[in-house]
Amino acid sequence: MTITEKILAAHAGRDNVSAGELINAKVDLILANDITAPISINEFKKIGAKDVFDRDRIAFIPDHFAPQKDIKAAEQCKMLRDFSKEYDLDLYFEVGRMGVEHALLPEQGIVVPGDLVIGADSHTCTYGALGAFSTGVGSTDVASAMATGECWFRVPESMKFIYYGTLNKWVSGKDLILHTIGDIGVDGALYRAMEFEGEVISYLPMSGRLTICNMAIEAGGKNGIIVPDRITEDYVKGRAKREYKFYTADKDAEYVDIKEYDCSQIPLTVSCPHLPSNTKPAAELSSVSIDQVVVGSCTNGRIEDLRAAAEIIRGKKVSPNTRMIVIPATQQIYLEAVREGLAELFVEADAVFSTPTCGPCLGGHMGILAKGEKAIATTNRNFTGRMGHPESEVYLSNPAVAAASAVLGRIGTPEEVL
Amino acid sequence: MILKGRVWKFGDNIDTDAIIPARYLNTSDPEELARHLMEDADRDFPTKVRAGDMIIADSNFGCGSSREHAPIAIKAAGIQAVVAKSFARIFYRNSFNIGLPIFESDDASEKISEGDEIEVDADRGIIKNVTKGEEYSAKPIPPFMQELISAGGLIEWTKKRIKVS
């Protein structure tokens, strides 16, 4: 069996499962945010369950339109707060303690290797970086699981992605996953598990692994996953709040497809409007002027991402024609950035340094685009209208390329500004 | 169950931001969501669409966000069914969970034109094009999904399950 099949089998109380089967499995953690939880709460009440299945296993995180951007958003956030009080939920994260959900939960050791996690958010697939099976579902799935502790799954076929060689300077996990999506397309892994391995993955830090698994959904994948190793162990020890288990793939595990990449051939990569699969080398896009730069999100809002952007922008200024918005993904990252002097560095460079929020990534608040404006962002989607006006455009990149573009006022590479 | 209606056509990779832009997600009220259905893909769509209409699309319909607001908005606008070559997986499960009939059919996706009148036999998975006099078949729906449909969606299914246990 693959690692995905093994985790699903273990949670379904079975010795084995095979691709294509529909199973019911126990979940270790359920999460929802201020956009998706309100529907889950309403649907949960319709079920008429006496209680939630486990008050310690349901995480409600107001992060999308929080801090509350308007009255309606405030009402939605209040629903999460009130429900969490009513059912005495252990994992409710108020503004001031919250962060972007998929950065927060691994950081706090709330998701651990071997877990089966569902979340009413498509980027729930992020935790595969820890060797967990995690996948995005709908609000009604979450409502049902809050009552039963179970969820239905179709066991996915697995695809393997192997990365050989060495990474070029400034090329990161983000470039690997953008390049991969560019190769296979936005439905290239539809309904499938994406298992990432190879020598490059074996030394890629956890931050890069989280970025890769985070964007599995952008290729249509059900989950992204990396077999746990020493890097996983180093990351989870000291932070895991529960016992964890390392699953591995069997030698005879079946894969429907195997893709191999020579990383020396992978350039700094940018996804052009309006699909993540529309990739081009950053160096070929120097004619694209940029109105706004966003560094943040569940994809690239971790401290390593902020450090990469800071390294480029240190001692320089954001172009007078461009706005730069830096959003650390969690309170802890925010604090680290302050203590390391990164916050000061960004502000000195004329960038905005924001409290944690998903904010502009999905066109919520904190940097919405006007008609005709172009942004480069370290986020995960560049669909039409994603960050604002339907006639605005979003380019996706890693933090170093985004920071270089902020200095240049157009898409560019770190080499051009250093 | 036979569903009859006129068709609106959409292309490949219709994402959930196109179906219902995130700027409207500060509510989950179905009627309000329906008023903005597909407006970034076709500004006039919310005024053109009528209860009983159908959506026919190409591949990977509903990709992107997990927002259940997307199938909720489609259902609340009175769309009876969505037929596509394929669906993104979260949209697929959301539709079954909330009782929006969806069907996968390459033939139907390719041969049906905007404005055609179609009849969908939901139980047999047969899509009849009344305008063109053609018939297409949809991929069979897995037994568990049929169980969800006959229960009336995931919440009703869960209610029964809780009662049994």
Coordinates of C-alpha atoms in Angstrom, one line a residue:
Chain A
M1 CA 0.0 0.0 0.0
T2 CA 1.0 3.6 -0.4
I3 CA 1.3 5.9 2.7
T4 CA -2.1 7.4 1.8
E5 CA -3.7 3.9 1.7
K6 CA -2.1 2.9 4.9
I7 CA -3.3 5.9 6.8
L8 CA -6.8 5.5 5.4
A9 CA -6.9 1.8 6.2
A10 CA -5.8 2.4 9.8
H11 CA -8.5 4.9 10.3
A12 CA -11.2 2.7 8.7
G13 CA -10.2 -0.1 11.1
R14 CA -9.1 -2.2 8.1
D15 CA -5.9 -4.2 7.3
N16 CA -5.9 -2.8 3.8
V17 CA -7.8 -0.6 1.4
S18 CA -7.4 -0.2 -2.4
A19 CA -7.8 2.7 -4.7
G20 CA -11.4 3.4 -5.8
E21 CA -13.0 2.0 -2.7
L22 CA -15.5 4.1 -0.8
I23 CA -14.8 3.9 2.9
N24 CA -15.9 5.5 6.2
A25 CA -12.9 6.5 8.4
K26 CA -12.4 8.0 11.8
V27 CA -10.9 11.5 11.7
D28 CA -8.3 12.8 14.2
L29 CA -9.0 16.5 13.6
I30 CA -11.7 18.6 11.9
L31 CA -11.2 22.3 11.1
A32 CA -13.3 25.1 9.6
N33 CA -12.9 28.8 9.3
D34 CA -15.1 31.9 9.5
I35 CA -16.4 31.4 6.0
T36 CA -17.1 27.7 6.1
A37 CA -17.9 27.0 9.8
P38 CA -21.2 29.0 9.8
I39 CA -22.7 26.5 7.3
S40 CA -21.3 23.6 9.3
I41 CA -22.8 25.0 12.5
N42 CA -26.2 25.4 11.0
E43 CA -26.1 21.9 9.4
F44 CA -24.8 20.4 12.7
K45 CA -27.8 21.7 14.5
K46 CA -30.1 20.1 12.0
I47 CA -28.6 16.7 12.8
G48 CA -29.9 16.9 16.3
A49 CA -26.8 15.3 17.9
K50 CA -26.6 15.7 21.7
D51 CA -23.0 16.8 21.5
V52 CA -19.9 17.0 19.3
F53 CA -18.0 13.8 19.0
D54 CA -14.9 15.2 20.8
R55 CA -14.5 18.8 22.0
D56 CA -10.7 18.5 21.7
R57 CA -10.7 17.6 18.0
I58 CA -12.6 20.4 16.4
A59 CA -10.6 23.5 15.4
F60 CA -12.5 26.7 14.6
I61 CA -10.2 29.4 13.2
P62 CA -11.5 32.8 12.1
D63 CA -8.8 33.8 9.6
H64 CA -10.4 34.6 6.2
F65 CA -12.2 37.8 6.9
A66 CA -10.7 38.2 10.3
P67 CA -9.9 40.5 12.1
Q68 CA -13.6 41.0 11.1
K69 CA -13.7 43.1 8.0
D70 CA -17.3 44.2 8.1
I71 CA -20.5 43.7 10.0
K72 CA -21.5 40.5 8.1
A73 CA -18.0 39.0 8.6
A74 CA -18.2 40.0 12.3
E75 CA -21.5 38.1 12.6
Q76 CA -19.9 35.0 11.0
C77 CA -16.9 35.2 13.4
K78 CA -19.4 35.5 16.3
M79 CA -21.1 32.3 15.2
L80 CA -17.7 30.4 15.7
R81 CA -17.1 32.1 19.0
D82 CA -20.6 31.4 20.3
F83 CA -20.6 27.7 19.1
S84 CA -17.2 27.2 20.6
K85 CA -18.4 28.4 24.0
E86 CA -21.6 26.5 23.8
Y87 CA -19.8 23.2 23.1
D88 CA -16.7 24.1 25.1
L89 CA -14.4 23.6 22.1
D90 CA -10.7 23.4 23.1
L91 CA -9.4 24.6 19.7
Y92 CA -11.1 27.9 19.1
F93 CA -8.5 30.6 18.2
E94 CA -9.6 34.1 18.8
V95 CA -8.1 37.1 17.0
G96 CA -4.8 37.7 18.8
R97 CA -4.2 34.0 19.1
M98 CA -5.2 32.9 15.6
G99 CA -3.3 32.6 12.4
V100 CA -3.9 31.4 8.9
E101 CA -5.2 27.9 9.7
H102 CA -2.8 25.8 7.7
A103 CA 0.2 27.6 9.1
L104 CA -1.2 27.6 12.7
L105 CA -2.1 24.0 13.2
P106 CA 1.2 22.4 12.2
E107 CA 3.1 25.2 14.0
Q108 CA 1.2 24.5 17.2
G109 CA 1.6 20.7 17.0
I110 CA -2.2 20.3 16.7
V111 CA -1.8 18.2 13.5
V112 CA 0.8 15.4 13.7
P113 CA 2.2 12.7 11.4
G114 CA -0.1 9.8 10.8
D115 CA -3.3 11.9 11.4
L116 CA -6.4 11.8 9.3
V117 CA -7.5 15.4 9.0
I118 CA -10.5 17.0 7.2
G119 CA -11.1 20.7 6.9
A120 CA -13.7 22.8 5.3
D121 CA -11.0 24.6 3.4
S122 CA -9.4 23.3 0.2
H123 CA -5.8 23.9 1.4
T124 CA -6.2 21.4 4.3
C125 CA -4.0 19.2 2.1
T126 CA -1.1 21.2 3.5
Y127 CA -0.5 18.8 6.4
G128 CA 0.6 16.0 4.1
A129 CA 4.0 17.6 4.6
L130 CA 4.0 16.0 8.1
G131 CA 3.1 12.6 6.7
A132 CA -0.6 13.0 7.6
F133 CA -3.5 12.3 5.3
S134 CA -5.4 15.6 5.1
T135 CA -7.9 16.8 2.6
G136 CA -10.4 19.6 2.0
V137 CA -14.1 18.8 2.3
G138 CA -17.3 20.8 2.4
S139 CA -19.0 22.4 5.4
T140 CA -21.7 19.7 5.4
D141 CA -18.9 17.0 5.6
V142 CA -17.6 18.9 8.6
A143 CA -21.0 19.1 10.2
S144 CA -21.5 15.4 9.9
A145 CA -18.1 14.6 11.2
M146 CA -18.5 16.9 14.2
A147 CA -21.4 14.6 15.1
T148 CA -20.0 11.2 14.3
G149 CA -16.2 11.6 14.2
E150 CA -16.2 10.0 10.8
C151 CA -16.2 11.0 7.2
W152 CA -16.7 9.1 3.9
F153 CA -13.8 8.9 1.4
R154 CA -13.0 7.4 -1.9
V155 CA -9.5 5.9 -1.6
P156 CA -7.5 7.9 -4.2
E157 CA -5.1 6.5 -6.7
S158 CA -1.6 7.7 -6.0
M159 CA 0.8 9.6 -8.3
K160 CA 4.4 9.9 -7.4
F161 CA 6.6 13.0 -8.1
I162 CA 10.3 12.6 -7.8
Y163 CA 12.7 15.5 -7.7
Y164 CA 16.3 14.9 -8.5
G165 CA 19.4 17.0 -8.7
T166 CA 20.0 20.3 -6.9
L167 CA 17.9 23.4 -6.7
N168 CA 19.1 26.6 -8.5
K169 CA 19.7 29.7 -6.4
W170 CA 16.5 31.1 -4.9
V171 CA 14.4 28.2 -6.3
S172 CA 12.2 26.9 -3.5
G173 CA 9.4 24.5 -2.7
K174 CA 7.0 27.1 -4.3
D175 CA 8.8 26.9 -7.7
L176 CA 8.8 23.1 -7.6
I177 CA 5.0 22.9 -7.1
L178 CA 4.3 25.7 -9.6
H179 CA 6.5 23.9 -12.1
T180 CA 4.8 20.6 -11.4
I181 CA 1.3 22.1 -11.8
G182 CA 2.5 23.8 -15.0
D183 CA 3.5 20.3 -16.2
I184 CA 0.4 18.3 -15.3
G185 CA -2.3 21.0 -15.4
V186 CA -4.9 22.1 -12.9
D187 CA -6.7 18.8 -13.1
G188 CA -3.6 16.7 -13.7
A189 CA -4.0 14.9 -10.4
L190 CA -7.8 15.1 -10.1
Y191 CA -9.1 12.9 -7.3
R192 CA -5.5 11.5 -6.8
A193 CA -3.0 11.5 -4.0
M194 CA 0.2 13.3 -4.9
E195 CA 3.2 11.7 -3.2
F196 CA 6.4 13.8 -3.3
E197 CA 9.9 12.3 -2.9
G198 CA 13.4 12.3 -4.2
E199 CA 16.8 13.7 -3.1
V200 CA 15.6 17.3 -3.3
I201 CA 12.6 16.6 -1.1
S202 CA 14.8 14.8 1.4
Y203 CA 16.7 17.9 2.2
L204 CA 13.9 20.4 1.7
P205 CA 13.0 22.2 5.0
M206 CA 9.5 21.7 6.4
S207 CA 8.5 25.2 5.3
G208 CA 9.1 24.2 1.7
R209 CA 7.4 20.8 2.1
L210 CA 4.3 22.6 3.6
T211 CA 4.2 24.9 0.5
I212 CA 4.4 21.9 -1.9
C213 CA 1.6 19.9 -0.2
N214 CA -0.5 23.1 0.3
M215 CA -0.8 23.4 -3.5
A216 CA -1.7 19.8 -4.3
I217 CA -5.3 21.0 -4.6
E218 CA -4.2 23.3 -7.4
A219 CA -3.5 20.2 -9.5
G220 CA -6.9 18.8 -8.5
G221 CA -5.2 16.5 -6.0
K222 CA -7.1 15.0 -3.0
N223 CA -4.0 15.2 -0.8
G224 CA -0.3 15.9 -1.1
I225 CA 1.9 13.7 1.1
I226 CA 5.6 13.2 2.0
V227 CA 6.8 10.1 3.8
P228 CA 8.1 11.3 7.2
D229 CA 11.8 11.4 7.8
R230 CA 14.4 13.1 10.1
I231 CA 13.3 16.6 9.0
T232 CA 9.7 15.6 10.0
E233 CA 10.9 14.3 13.3
D234 CA 12.9 17.5 14.0
Y235 CA 9.9 19.6 13.2
V236 CA 7.3 17.7 15.3
K237 CA 9.4 16.9 18.4
G238 CA 8.8 19.4 21.0
R239 CA 5.6 20.7 19.4
A240 CA 3.4 17.7 18.9
K241 CA 0.4 17.9 21.2
R242 CA -0.6 14.2 20.6
E243 CA 1.2 11.0 19.9
Y244 CA 2.2 10.6 16.3
K245 CA 3.0 7.7 14.0
F246 CA 5.2 7.6 10.9
Y247 CA 3.7 5.7 8.0
T248 CA 5.8 4.7 5.0
A249 CA 4.9 3.4 1.5
D250 CA 5.5 -0.3 0.8
K251 CA 8.1 -1.2 -1.8
D252 CA 5.3 -2.7 -4.0
A253 CA 2.9 0.2 -3.5
E254 CA 1.0 1.0 -6.7
Y255 CA 1.2 4.3 -8.5
V256 CA -0.9 5.2 -11.5
D257 CA 1.8 7.6 -12.7
I258 CA 5.3 8.6 -11.8
K259 CA 6.7 12.0 -12.8
E260 CA 10.4 12.8 -12.5
Y261 CA 12.0 16.2 -12.5
D262 CA 15.6 17.3 -12.8
C263 CA 15.7 20.3 -10.5
S264 CA 18.6 21.9 -12.3
Q265 CA 16.2 22.5 -15.1
I266 CA 13.5 24.2 -12.9
P267 CA 13.8 28.0 -13.0
L268 CA 12.3 30.6 -10.7
T269 CA 8.7 30.1 -11.8
V270 CA 5.7 32.3 -12.0
S271 CA 2.1 31.4 -12.7
C272 CA 0.5 33.9 -15.0
P273 CA -3.2 34.8 -15.0
H274 CA -5.7 33.1 -14.7
L275 CA -4.6 29.6 -13.8
P276 CA -1.9 28.2 -11.5
S277 CA -0.8 25.9 -14.4
N278 CA -0.1 28.9 -16.7
T279 CA 3.6 28.9 -15.7
K280 CA 6.6 30.8 -17.1
P281 CA 10.1 31.4 -16.0
A282 CA 10.2 34.7 -13.9
A283 CA 13.1 35.9 -16.0
E284 CA 10.8 36.0 -19.1
L285 CA 8.2 38.3 -17.5
S286 CA 10.2 41.5 -17.0
S287 CA 7.8 43.5 -19.1
V288 CA 4.9 42.9 -16.6
S289 CA 4.5 46.0 -14.4
I290 CA 3.3 45.4 -10.9
D291 CA 0.9 47.5 -8.8
Q292 CA 0.9 45.3 -5.7
V293 CA 3.0 42.7 -4.0
V294 CA 1.7 40.3 -1.4
V295 CA 3.9 38.1 0.8
G296 CA 1.9 35.9 3.0
S297 CA -0.9 33.2 3.1
C298 CA -1.0 29.5 4.1
T299 CA 1.3 28.9 1.1
N300 CA 4.1 31.2 1.9
G301 CA 3.5 33.2 5.1
R302 CA 6.0 31.3 7.3
I303 CA 9.0 32.9 8.9
E304 CA 11.3 31.3 6.3
D305 CA 9.3 33.0 3.6
L306 CA 9.5 36.4 5.3
R307 CA 13.3 35.9 5.8
A308 CA 13.7 35.2 2.0
A309 CA 11.7 38.3 1.1
A310 CA 13.6 40.4 3.7
E311 CA 17.0 39.2 2.3
I312 CA 16.1 40.7 -1.0
I313 CA 14.6 43.9 0.2
R314 CA 17.1 44.7 3.0
G315 CA 18.3 48.3 2.7
K316 CA 16.1 49.0 -0.4
K317 CA 12.8 50.6 -1.0
V318 CA 9.6 49.3 -2.6
S319 CA 9.2 50.9 -6.1
P320 CA 7.2 54.2 -5.9
N321 CA 4.7 52.7 -8.3
T322 CA 4.1 49.6 -6.2
R323 CA 2.5 48.7 -2.9
M324 CA 4.0 45.8 -0.8
I325 CA 1.9 44.0 1.8
V326 CA 3.7 41.5 4.1
I327 CA 1.4 39.3 6.2
P328 CA 3.0 36.8 8.6
A329 CA 0.7 33.8 8.8
T330 CA 0.5 33.4 12.6
Q331 CA 1.1 35.4 15.8
Q332 CA 4.2 33.4 16.5
I333 CA 5.6 34.2 13.1
Y334 CA 4.7 37.9 13.6
L335 CA 6.6 37.9 16.9
E336 CA 9.6 36.2 15.4
A337 CA 9.6 38.7 12.6
V338 CA 9.5 41.6 15.1
R339 CA 12.3 40.1 17.2
E340 CA 14.5 39.4 14.2
G341 CA 14.1 42.9 13.0
L342 CA 12.2 41.9 9.8
A343 CA 9.1 43.9 10.7
E344 CA 11.3 47.0 11.0
L345 CA 13.1 46.1 7.7
F346 CA 9.8 45.9 5.8
V347 CA 8.4 49.1 7.2
E348 CA 11.7 50.9 6.5
A349 CA 11.4 49.6 2.9
D350 CA 7.9 51.3 2.7
A351 CA 6.0 47.9 2.9
V352 CA 2.9 47.3 5.0
F353 CA 3.4 44.8 7.8
S354 CA 0.0 43.3 8.7
T355 CA -1.6 41.2 11.4
P356 CA -2.2 37.5 10.4
T357 CA -5.1 37.0 8.0
C358 CA -5.9 35.3 4.7
G359 CA -7.1 38.8 3.6
P360 CA -6.2 39.7 0.1
C361 CA -5.4 36.1 -1.0
L362 CA -9.1 35.5 -1.7
G363 CA -10.0 39.1 -2.3
G364 CA -11.3 39.5 1.2
H365 CA -9.7 42.6 2.6
M366 CA -6.2 44.2 3.3
G367 CA -5.3 44.9 -0.3
I368 CA -8.0 44.4 -2.9
L369 CA -7.1 45.1 -6.5
A370 CA -8.8 47.8 -8.7
K371 CA -9.8 47.2 -12.3
G372 CA -6.8 46.7 -14.5
E373 CA -4.3 46.3 -11.6
K374 CA -1.7 43.6 -11.5
A375 CA -0.3 41.9 -8.4
I376 CA 2.4 39.3 -7.8
A377 CA 1.7 37.3 -4.7
T378 CA 3.1 34.3 -2.8
T379 CA -0.4 33.0 -2.5
N380 CA -1.9 29.9 -4.3
R381 CA -4.6 31.0 -6.8
N382 CA -4.7 33.5 -9.6
F383 CA -8.3 32.8 -10.9
T384 CA -10.2 35.7 -12.5
G385 CA -11.1 38.2 -9.8
R386 CA -9.4 36.2 -7.1
M387 CA -7.8 39.3 -5.4
G388 CA -10.4 41.9 -6.4
H389 CA -11.9 43.3 -9.6
P390 CA -12.7 40.7 -12.2
E391 CA -10.4 42.6 -14.6
S392 CA -7.4 42.6 -12.2
E393 CA -4.6 40.1 -12.6
V394 CA -2.6 37.9 -10.2
Y395 CA 0.8 36.3 -10.8
L396 CA 2.0 33.7 -8.3
S397 CA 5.6 33.3 -7.2
N398 CA 7.9 32.5 -4.3
P399 CA 8.7 35.2 -1.7
A400 CA 12.2 36.1 -3.2
V401 CA 10.7 36.8 -6.6
A402 CA 7.8 38.8 -5.1
A403 CA 10.2 40.9 -3.1
A404 CA 12.5 41.5 -6.1
S405 CA 9.4 42.6 -8.1
A406 CA 8.4 45.0 -5.3
V407 CA 11.8 46.7 -5.6
L408 CA 11.7 46.8 -9.4
G409 CA 8.0 47.7 -9.8
R410 CA 7.8 44.9 -12.3
I411 CA 8.3 41.1 -12.3
G412 CA 11.9 40.4 -11.8
T413 CA 14.4 38.0 -10.2
P414 CA 16.5 38.4 -7.0
E415 CA 19.7 38.6 -9.1
E416 CA 18.4 41.9 -10.6
V417 CA 18.3 43.7 -7.3
L418 CA 21.2 42.2 -5.3
Chain B
M1 CA -36.9 11.6 -11.6
I2 CA -36.9 13.5 -14.9
L3 CA -35.4 17.0 -14.9
K4 CA -36.3 19.3 -17.8
G5 CA -34.8 22.6 -18.6
R6 CA -32.9 24.9 -20.9
V7 CA -29.1 25.0 -21.0
W8 CA -26.4 27.5 -20.1
K9 CA -22.9 26.5 -21.3
F10 CA -19.6 27.1 -19.6
G11 CA -16.1 26.0 -20.5
D12 CA -13.1 24.3 -18.8
N13 CA -11.9 24.8 -15.2
I14 CA -14.9 26.9 -14.0
D15 CA -13.5 27.7 -10.5
T16 CA -15.5 28.4 -7.3
D17 CA -14.4 32.0 -7.4
A18 CA -16.2 32.3 -10.8
I19 CA -19.2 30.5 -9.4
I20 CA -19.5 32.7 -6.4
P21 CA -16.8 35.3 -5.8
A22 CA -15.2 35.4 -2.3
R23 CA -16.3 39.0 -1.8
Y24 CA -19.8 37.6 -1.2
L25 CA -18.8 35.0 1.3
N26 CA -19.5 37.1 4.4
T27 CA -22.9 35.5 4.2
S28 CA -24.1 32.0 3.6
D29 CA -27.7 33.0 2.8
P30 CA -28.6 31.0 -0.3
E31 CA -30.9 33.6 -1.9
E32 CA -28.2 36.3 -1.5
L33 CA -25.5 34.0 -2.9
A34 CA -27.8 33.1 -5.9
R35 CA -28.0 36.8 -6.8
H36 CA -24.3 36.7 -7.6
L37 CA -24.1 33.3 -9.3
M38 CA -21.4 33.2 -12.0
E39 CA -21.3 37.0 -12.2
D40 CA -17.5 37.2 -12.8
A41 CA -17.8 34.7 -15.7
D42 CA -20.9 36.4 -17.1
R43 CA -22.0 39.7 -15.5
D44 CA -25.7 39.3 -16.6
F45 CA -26.0 35.6 -15.6
P46 CA -27.9 36.2 -12.3
T47 CA -30.6 38.1 -14.2
K48 CA -30.7 35.8 -17.2
V49 CA -30.9 32.5 -15.3
R50 CA -34.4 31.1 -14.5
A51 CA -35.5 28.4 -12.1
G52 CA -35.4 25.1 -13.9
D53 CA -32.3 25.9 -16.0
M54 CA -29.4 23.6 -16.4
I55 CA -25.6 24.2 -16.5
I56 CA -23.5 22.2 -19.0
A57 CA -19.7 22.7 -18.7
D58 CA -16.4 21.2 -19.8
S59 CA -13.8 19.6 -17.6
N60 CA -12.9 20.2 -13.9
F61 CA -16.0 22.2 -13.0
G62 CA -15.9 23.7 -9.5
C63 CA -12.1 23.7 -9.0
G64 CA -10.5 25.8 -6.4
S65 CA -11.9 26.5 -3.0
S66 CA -13.9 24.1 -0.9
R67 CA -16.7 26.7 -0.4
E68 CA -20.1 24.9 -0.3
H69 CA -21.5 28.3 -1.1
A70 CA -20.8 27.4 -4.8
P71 CA -23.3 24.5 -5.1
I72 CA -25.6 26.3 -2.6
A73 CA -25.7 29.3 -5.0
I74 CA -26.3 27.1 -8.0
K75 CA -29.2 25.3 -6.3
A76 CA -30.7 28.5 -4.9
A77 CA -30.7 30.0 -8.3
G78 CA -33.0 27.2 -9.3
I79 CA -30.5 25.3 -11.5
Q80 CA -31.8 21.7 -11.6
A81 CA -28.6 19.9 -12.5
V82 CA -25.0 20.4 -13.7
V83 CA -23.5 18.2 -16.4
A84 CA -19.8 18.3 -17.1
K85 CA -17.0 16.1 -18.4
S86 CA -15.5 16.1 -14.9
F87 CA -15.9 17.8 -11.6
A88 CA -13.2 19.0 -9.1
R89 CA -13.5 16.6 -6.2
I90 CA -14.6 18.9 -3.3
F91 CA -17.3 20.3 -5.5
Y92 CA -18.3 16.8 -6.5
R93 CA -18.8 15.6 -2.9
N94 CA -20.4 18.9 -1.8
S95 CA -23.0 18.5 -4.5
F96 CA -24.0 15.0 -3.4
N97 CA -23.9 16.1 0.3
I98 CA -26.3 19.0 -0.3
G99 CA -28.5 17.3 -3.0
L100 CA -27.5 19.2 -6.1
P101 CA -27.8 16.6 -9.0
I102 CA -24.6 16.4 -11.0
F103 CA -23.7 14.2 -13.9
E104 CA -20.5 13.4 -15.8
S105 CA -20.8 13.0 -19.6
D106 CA -18.3 13.8 -22.3
D107 CA -20.9 13.4 -25.0
A108 CA -23.4 15.7 -23.4
S109 CA -20.7 18.3 -22.6
E110 CA -19.5 18.3 -26.3
K111 CA -22.8 18.1 -28.1
I112 CA -25.2 20.2 -26.1
S113 CA -25.4 23.9 -27.1
E114 CA -26.4 26.9 -25.1
G115 CA -30.2 27.3 -25.2
D116 CA -30.9 23.6 -26.0
E117 CA -33.8 22.0 -24.1
I118 CA -32.7 18.9 -22.3
E119 CA -34.3 16.2 -20.2
V120 CA -32.2 14.4 -17.6
D121 CA -33.4 11.0 -16.4
A122 CA -31.6 11.2 -13.0
D123 CA -32.2 7.5 -12.1
R124 CA -31.0 6.1 -15.4
G125 CA -28.3 8.6 -16.1
I126 CA -29.7 9.4 -19.5
I127 CA -29.5 12.9 -20.9
K128 CA -31.9 13.6 -23.8
N129 CA -31.4 16.6 -26.0
V130 CA -34.9 17.6 -27.0
T131 CA -33.7 20.4 -29.3
K132 CA -31.3 18.2 -31.3
G133 CA -33.1 14.9 -30.9
E134 CA -30.0 13.2 -29.4
E135 CA -29.4 11.1 -26.3
Y136 CA -26.3 10.8 -24.2
S137 CA -25.4 8.7 -21.2
A138 CA -23.8 9.8 -18.0
K139 CA -21.2 7.9 -16.0
P140 CA -22.9 5.6 -13.4
I141 CA -23.2 7.1 -9.9
P142 CA -21.5 4.9 -7.3
P143 CA -23.8 3.0 -5.0
F144 CA -22.8 4.9 -1.9
M145 CA -23.6 8.2 -3.6
Q146 CA -27.0 6.9 -4.6
E147 CA -27.5 6.1 -1.0
L148 CA -26.7 9.7 -0.1
I149 CA -29.2 10.9 -2.8
S150 CA -32.0 8.7 -1.6
A151 CA -31.4 9.7 2.0
G152 CA -31.8 13.3 0.9
G153 CA -28.2 14.4 1.4
L154 CA -25.5 13.8 4.0
I155 CA -27.3 15.5 7.0
E156 CA -30.3 13.1 6.6
W157 CA -28.0 10.2 6.1
T158 CA -26.1 11.1 9.2
K159 CA -29.3 11.5 11.2
K160 CA -30.2 7.9 10.3
R161 CA -26.8 6.6 11.2
I162 CA -26.9 8.2 14.6
K163 CA -30.3 6.7 15.3
V164 CA -29.1 3.2 14.3
S165 CA -26.0 3.5 16.6

